[in-house]
Short mmCIF file of N, CA and C in Angstrom, two decimals:
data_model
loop_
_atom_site.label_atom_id
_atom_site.label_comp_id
_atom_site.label_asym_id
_atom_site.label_seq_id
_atom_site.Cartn_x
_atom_site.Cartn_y
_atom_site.Cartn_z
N UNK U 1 134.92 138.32 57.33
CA UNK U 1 134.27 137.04 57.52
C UNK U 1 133.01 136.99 56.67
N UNK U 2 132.64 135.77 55.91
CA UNK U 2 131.52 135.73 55.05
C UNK U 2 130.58 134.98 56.04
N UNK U 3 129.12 135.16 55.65
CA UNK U 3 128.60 134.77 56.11
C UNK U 3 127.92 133.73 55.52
N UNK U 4 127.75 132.58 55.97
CA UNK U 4 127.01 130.95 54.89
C UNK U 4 125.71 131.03 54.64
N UNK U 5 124.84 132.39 55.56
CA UNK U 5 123.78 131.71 55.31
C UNK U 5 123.26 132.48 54.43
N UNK U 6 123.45 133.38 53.36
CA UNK U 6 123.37 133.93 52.48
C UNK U 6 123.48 133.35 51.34
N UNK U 7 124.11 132.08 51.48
CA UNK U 7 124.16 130.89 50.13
C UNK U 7 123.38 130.01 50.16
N UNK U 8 122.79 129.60 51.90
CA UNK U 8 122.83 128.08 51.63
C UNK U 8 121.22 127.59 51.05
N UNK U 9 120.43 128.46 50.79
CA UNK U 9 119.09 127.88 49.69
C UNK U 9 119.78 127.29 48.44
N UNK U 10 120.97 128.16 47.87
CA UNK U 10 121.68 128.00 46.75
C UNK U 10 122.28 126.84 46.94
N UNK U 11 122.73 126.44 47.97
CA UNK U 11 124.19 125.32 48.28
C UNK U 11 122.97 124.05 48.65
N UNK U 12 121.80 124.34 49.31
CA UNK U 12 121.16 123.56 49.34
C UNK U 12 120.34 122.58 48.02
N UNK U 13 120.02 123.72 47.00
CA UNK U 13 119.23 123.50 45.62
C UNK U 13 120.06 122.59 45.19
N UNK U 14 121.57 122.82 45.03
CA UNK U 14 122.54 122.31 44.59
C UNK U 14 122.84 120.90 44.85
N UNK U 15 122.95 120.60 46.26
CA UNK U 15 123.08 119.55 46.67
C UNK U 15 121.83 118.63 46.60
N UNK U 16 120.18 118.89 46.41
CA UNK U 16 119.44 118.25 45.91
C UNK U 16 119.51 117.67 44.60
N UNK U 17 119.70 118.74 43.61
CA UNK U 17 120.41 117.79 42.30
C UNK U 17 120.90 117.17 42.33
N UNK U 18 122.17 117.34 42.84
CA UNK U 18 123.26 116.41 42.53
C UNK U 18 122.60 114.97 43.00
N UNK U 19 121.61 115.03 44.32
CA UNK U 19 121.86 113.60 45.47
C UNK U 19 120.39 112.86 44.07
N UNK U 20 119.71 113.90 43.50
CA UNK U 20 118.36 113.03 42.63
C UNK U 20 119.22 112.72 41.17
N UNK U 21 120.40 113.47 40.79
CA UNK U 21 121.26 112.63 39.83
C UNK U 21 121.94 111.29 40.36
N UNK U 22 122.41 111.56 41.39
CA UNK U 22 122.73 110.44 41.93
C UNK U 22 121.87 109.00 41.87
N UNK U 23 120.34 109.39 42.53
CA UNK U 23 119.78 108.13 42.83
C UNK U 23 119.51 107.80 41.47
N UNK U 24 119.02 108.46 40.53
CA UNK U 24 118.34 108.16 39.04
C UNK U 24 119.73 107.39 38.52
N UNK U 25 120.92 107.58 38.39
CA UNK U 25 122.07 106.71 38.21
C UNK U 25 121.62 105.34 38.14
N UNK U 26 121.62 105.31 40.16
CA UNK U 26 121.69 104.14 40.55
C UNK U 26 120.54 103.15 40.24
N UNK U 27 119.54 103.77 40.13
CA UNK U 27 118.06 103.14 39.40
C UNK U 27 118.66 102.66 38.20
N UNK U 28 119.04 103.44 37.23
CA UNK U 28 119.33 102.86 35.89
C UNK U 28 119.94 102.00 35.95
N UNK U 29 120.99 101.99 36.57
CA UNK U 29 122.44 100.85 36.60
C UNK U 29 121.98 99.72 37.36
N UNK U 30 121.19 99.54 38.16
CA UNK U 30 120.63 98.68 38.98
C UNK U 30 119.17 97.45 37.63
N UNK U 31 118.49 98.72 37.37
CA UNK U 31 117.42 98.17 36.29
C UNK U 31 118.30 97.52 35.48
N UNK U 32 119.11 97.48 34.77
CA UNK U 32 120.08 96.92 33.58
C UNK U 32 120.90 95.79 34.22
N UNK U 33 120.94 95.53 35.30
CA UNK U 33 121.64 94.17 35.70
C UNK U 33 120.84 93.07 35.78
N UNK U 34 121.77 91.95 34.77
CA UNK U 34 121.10 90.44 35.07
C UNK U 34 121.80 89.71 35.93
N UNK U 35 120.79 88.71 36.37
CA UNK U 35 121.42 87.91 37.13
C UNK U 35 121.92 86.50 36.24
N UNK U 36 123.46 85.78 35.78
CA UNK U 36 123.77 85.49 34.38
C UNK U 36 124.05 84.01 35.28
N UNK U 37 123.68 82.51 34.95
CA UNK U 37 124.82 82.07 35.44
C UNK U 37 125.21 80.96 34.36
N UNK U 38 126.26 80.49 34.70
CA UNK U 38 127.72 79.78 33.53
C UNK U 38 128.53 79.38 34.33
N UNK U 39 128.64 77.71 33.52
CA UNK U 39 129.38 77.13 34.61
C UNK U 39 130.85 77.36 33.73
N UNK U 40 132.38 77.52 34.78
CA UNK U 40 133.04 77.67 34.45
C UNK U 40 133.80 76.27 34.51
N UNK U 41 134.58 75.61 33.42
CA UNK U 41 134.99 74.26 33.68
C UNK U 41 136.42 74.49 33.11
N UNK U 42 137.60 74.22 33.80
CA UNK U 42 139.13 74.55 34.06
C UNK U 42 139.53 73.35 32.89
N UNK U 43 140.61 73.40 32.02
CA UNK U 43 141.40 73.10 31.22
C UNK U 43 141.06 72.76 30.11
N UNK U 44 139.85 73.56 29.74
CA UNK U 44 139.18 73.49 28.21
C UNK U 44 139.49 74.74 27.55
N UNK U 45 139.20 74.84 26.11
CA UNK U 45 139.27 75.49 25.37
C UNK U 45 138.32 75.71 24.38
N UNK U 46 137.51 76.77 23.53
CA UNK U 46 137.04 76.75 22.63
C UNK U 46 137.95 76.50 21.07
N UNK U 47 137.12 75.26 20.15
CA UNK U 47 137.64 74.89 19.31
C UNK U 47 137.68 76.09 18.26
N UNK U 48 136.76 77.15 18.47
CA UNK U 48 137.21 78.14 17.01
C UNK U 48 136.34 79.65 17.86
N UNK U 49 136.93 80.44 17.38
CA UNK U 49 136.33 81.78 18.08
C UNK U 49 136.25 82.89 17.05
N UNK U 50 135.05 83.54 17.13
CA UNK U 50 134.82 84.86 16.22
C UNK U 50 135.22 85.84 17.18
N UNK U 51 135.44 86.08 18.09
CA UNK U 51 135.83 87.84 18.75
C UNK U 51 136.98 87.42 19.93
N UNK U 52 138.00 88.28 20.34
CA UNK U 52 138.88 87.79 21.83
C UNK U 52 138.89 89.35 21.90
N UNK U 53 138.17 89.25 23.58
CA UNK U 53 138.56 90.64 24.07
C UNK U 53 139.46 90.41 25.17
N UNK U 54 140.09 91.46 24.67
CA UNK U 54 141.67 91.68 25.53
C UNK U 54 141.54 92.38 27.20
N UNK U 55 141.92 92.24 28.04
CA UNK U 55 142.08 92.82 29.58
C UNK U 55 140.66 92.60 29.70
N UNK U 56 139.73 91.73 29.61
CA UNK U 56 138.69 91.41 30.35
C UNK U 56 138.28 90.55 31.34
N UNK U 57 137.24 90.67 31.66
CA UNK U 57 137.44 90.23 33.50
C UNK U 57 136.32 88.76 32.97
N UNK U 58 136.27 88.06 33.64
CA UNK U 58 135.46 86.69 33.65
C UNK U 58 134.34 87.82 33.49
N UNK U 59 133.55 88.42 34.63
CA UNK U 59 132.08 88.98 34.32
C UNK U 59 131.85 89.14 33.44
N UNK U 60 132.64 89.94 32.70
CA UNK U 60 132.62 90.97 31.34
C UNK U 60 132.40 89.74 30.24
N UNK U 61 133.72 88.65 30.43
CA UNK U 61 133.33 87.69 28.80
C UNK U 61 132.08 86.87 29.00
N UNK U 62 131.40 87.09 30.17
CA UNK U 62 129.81 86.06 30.56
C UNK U 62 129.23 86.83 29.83
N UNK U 63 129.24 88.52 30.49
CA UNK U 63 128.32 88.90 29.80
C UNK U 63 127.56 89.49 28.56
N UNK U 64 129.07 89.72 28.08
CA UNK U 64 129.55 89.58 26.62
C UNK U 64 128.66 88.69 25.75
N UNK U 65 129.61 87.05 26.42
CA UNK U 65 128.39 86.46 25.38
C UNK U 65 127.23 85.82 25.58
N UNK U 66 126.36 86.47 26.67
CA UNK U 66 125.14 86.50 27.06
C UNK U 66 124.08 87.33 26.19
N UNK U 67 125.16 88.69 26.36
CA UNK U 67 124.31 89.48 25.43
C UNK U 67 124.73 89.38 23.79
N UNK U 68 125.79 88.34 23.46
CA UNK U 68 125.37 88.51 22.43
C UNK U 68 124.94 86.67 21.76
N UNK U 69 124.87 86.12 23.12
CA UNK U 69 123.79 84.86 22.77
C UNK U 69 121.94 84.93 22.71
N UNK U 70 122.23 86.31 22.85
CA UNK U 70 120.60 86.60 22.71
C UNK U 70 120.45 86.32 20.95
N UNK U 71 121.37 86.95 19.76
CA UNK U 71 120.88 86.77 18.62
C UNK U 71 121.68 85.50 18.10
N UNK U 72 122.28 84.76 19.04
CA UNK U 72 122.66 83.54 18.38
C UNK U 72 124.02 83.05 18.25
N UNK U 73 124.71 84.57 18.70
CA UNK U 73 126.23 84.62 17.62
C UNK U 73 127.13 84.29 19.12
N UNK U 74 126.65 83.94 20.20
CA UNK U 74 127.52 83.06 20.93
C UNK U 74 127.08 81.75 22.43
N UNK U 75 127.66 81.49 22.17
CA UNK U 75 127.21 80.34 23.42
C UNK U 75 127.87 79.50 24.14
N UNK U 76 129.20 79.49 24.18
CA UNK U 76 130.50 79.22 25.20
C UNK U 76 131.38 80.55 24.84
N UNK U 77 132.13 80.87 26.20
CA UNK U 77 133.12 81.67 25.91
C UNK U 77 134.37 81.05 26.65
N UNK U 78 135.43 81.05 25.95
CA UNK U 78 136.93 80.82 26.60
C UNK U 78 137.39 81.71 27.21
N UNK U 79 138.04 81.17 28.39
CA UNK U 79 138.73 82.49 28.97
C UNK U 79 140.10 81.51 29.61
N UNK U 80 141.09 82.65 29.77
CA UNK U 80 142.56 82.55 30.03
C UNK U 80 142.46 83.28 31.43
N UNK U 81 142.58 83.00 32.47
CA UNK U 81 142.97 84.01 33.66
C UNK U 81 144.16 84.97 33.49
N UNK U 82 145.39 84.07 33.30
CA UNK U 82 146.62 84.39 33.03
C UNK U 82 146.94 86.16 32.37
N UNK U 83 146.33 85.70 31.16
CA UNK U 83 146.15 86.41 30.21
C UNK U 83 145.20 87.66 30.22
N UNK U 84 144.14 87.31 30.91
CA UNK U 84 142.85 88.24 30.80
C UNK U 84 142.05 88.26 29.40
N UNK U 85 142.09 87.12 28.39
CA UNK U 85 141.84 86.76 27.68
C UNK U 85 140.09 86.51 27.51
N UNK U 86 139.07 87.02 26.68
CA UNK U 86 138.13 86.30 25.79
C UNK U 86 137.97 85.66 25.10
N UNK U 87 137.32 84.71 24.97
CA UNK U 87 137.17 83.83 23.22
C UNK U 87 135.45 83.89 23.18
N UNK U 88 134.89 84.64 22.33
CA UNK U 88 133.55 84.35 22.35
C UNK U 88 133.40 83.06 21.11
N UNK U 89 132.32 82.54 21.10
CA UNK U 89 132.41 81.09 20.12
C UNK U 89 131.05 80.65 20.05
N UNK U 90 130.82 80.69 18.91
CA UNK U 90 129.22 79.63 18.84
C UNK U 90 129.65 78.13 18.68
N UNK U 91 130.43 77.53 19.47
CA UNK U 91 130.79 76.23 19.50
C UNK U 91 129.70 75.47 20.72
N UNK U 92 129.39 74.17 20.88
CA UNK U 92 128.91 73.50 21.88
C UNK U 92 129.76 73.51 22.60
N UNK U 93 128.81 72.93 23.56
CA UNK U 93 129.58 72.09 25.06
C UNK U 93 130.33 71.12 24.66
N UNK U 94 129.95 70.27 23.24
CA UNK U 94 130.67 68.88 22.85
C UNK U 94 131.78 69.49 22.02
N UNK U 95 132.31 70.69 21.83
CA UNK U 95 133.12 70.98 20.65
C UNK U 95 134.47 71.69 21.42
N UNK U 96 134.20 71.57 22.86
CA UNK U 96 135.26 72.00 23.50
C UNK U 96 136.42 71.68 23.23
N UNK U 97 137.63 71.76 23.62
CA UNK U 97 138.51 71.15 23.73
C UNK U 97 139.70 70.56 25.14
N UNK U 98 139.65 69.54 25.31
CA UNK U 98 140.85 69.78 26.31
C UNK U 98 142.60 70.41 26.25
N UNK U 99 142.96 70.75 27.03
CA UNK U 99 144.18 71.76 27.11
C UNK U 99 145.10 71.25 28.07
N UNK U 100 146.33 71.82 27.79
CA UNK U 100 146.94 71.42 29.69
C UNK U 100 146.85 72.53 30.27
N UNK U 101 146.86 73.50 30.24
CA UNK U 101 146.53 74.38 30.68
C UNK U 101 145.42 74.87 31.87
N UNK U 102 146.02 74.95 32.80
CA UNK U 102 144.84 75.42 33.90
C UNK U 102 144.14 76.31 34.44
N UNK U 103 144.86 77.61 33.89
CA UNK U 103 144.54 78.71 33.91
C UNK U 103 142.95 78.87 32.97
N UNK U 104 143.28 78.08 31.64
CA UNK U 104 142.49 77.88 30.59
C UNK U 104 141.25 77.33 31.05
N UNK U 105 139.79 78.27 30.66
CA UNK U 105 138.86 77.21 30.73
C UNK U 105 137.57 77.77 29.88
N UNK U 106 136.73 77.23 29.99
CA UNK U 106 135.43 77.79 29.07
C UNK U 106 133.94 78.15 29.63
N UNK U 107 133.84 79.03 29.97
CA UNK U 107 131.83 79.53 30.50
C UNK U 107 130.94 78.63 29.45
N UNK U 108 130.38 77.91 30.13
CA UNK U 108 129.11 77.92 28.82
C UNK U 108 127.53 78.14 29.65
N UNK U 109 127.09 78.50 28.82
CA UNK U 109 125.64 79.66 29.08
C UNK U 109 125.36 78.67 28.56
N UNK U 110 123.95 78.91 29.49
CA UNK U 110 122.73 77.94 29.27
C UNK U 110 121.97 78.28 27.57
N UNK U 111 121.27 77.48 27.26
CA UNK U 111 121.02 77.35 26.01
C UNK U 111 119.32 78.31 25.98
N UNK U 112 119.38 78.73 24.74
CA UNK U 112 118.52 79.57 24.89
C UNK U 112 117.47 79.33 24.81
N UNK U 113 116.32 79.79 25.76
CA UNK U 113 114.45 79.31 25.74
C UNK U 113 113.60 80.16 24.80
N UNK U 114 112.78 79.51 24.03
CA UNK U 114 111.71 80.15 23.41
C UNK U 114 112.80 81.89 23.02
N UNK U 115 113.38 81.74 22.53
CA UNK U 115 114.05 83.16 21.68
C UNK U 115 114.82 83.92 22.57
N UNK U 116 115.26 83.51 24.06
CA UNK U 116 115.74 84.50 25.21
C UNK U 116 116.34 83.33 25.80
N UNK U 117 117.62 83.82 26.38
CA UNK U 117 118.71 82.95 27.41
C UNK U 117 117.67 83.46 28.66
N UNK U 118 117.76 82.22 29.39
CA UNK U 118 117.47 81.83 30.74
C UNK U 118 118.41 82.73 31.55
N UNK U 119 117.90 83.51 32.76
CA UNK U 119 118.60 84.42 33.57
C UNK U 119 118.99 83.26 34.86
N UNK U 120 119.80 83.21 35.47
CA UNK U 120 120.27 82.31 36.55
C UNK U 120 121.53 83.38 36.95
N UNK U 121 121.75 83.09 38.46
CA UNK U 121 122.83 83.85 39.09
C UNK U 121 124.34 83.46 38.61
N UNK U 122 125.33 84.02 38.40
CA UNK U 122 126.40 83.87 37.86
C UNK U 122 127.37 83.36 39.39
N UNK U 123 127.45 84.40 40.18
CA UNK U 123 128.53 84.63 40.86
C UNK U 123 127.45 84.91 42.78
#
């Protein structure tokens, strides 16, 4: 029979790391979240698109082109449910298109202030 308590300063040290890797994680991952919001409007389409990311989730194409409406290069994104489809697009709100499609529709992010998109809750 072994005895535990011959380890457990060791098993203890151990388990302090791990739990202060843990929280420092969650600090980081927590610090790096915005709060994004975009209205989503059903049977539109973007008229022309520079990037489509494939198996992405609505969050992901907001925040996609959130972060990359910070330098300009987007400001509606299309999305397909169906599909799991992106369309990032520096098109307007007026350059949309209608579709029959219902699955089909387009995020558009607020327009950007003094050099930075406006943070608002997404979801």
């Amino acid at each position: 029979m072994v005895s535990l308590n011959t380890d457990m300063p060791a098993l203890h040290s151990a388990k302090k790391r791990i739990l202060i890797i843990l929280l420092s994680t969650l600090v980081l991952s927590s610090a790096n979240k915005q709060e994004i919001y975009a209205k989503f409007t059903k049977g539109k389409a973007v008229a022309t698109s520079h990037t489509s990311l494939q198996q992405c989730s609505q969050i992901q194409c907001v925040r996609k082109c959130f972060e990359e409406g910070k330098t300009g290069a987007c400001s509606v994104a299309g999305y397909n449910k169906a599909r799991k489809v992106c369309y990032l697009s520096t098109d307007s709100e007026d350059e949309v298109v209608d579709v029959a499609d219902e699955l089909s529709g387009v995020f558009i992010l607020p327009q950007p202030t003094q050099g930075k998109m406006s943070k608002k809750k997404m979801f």
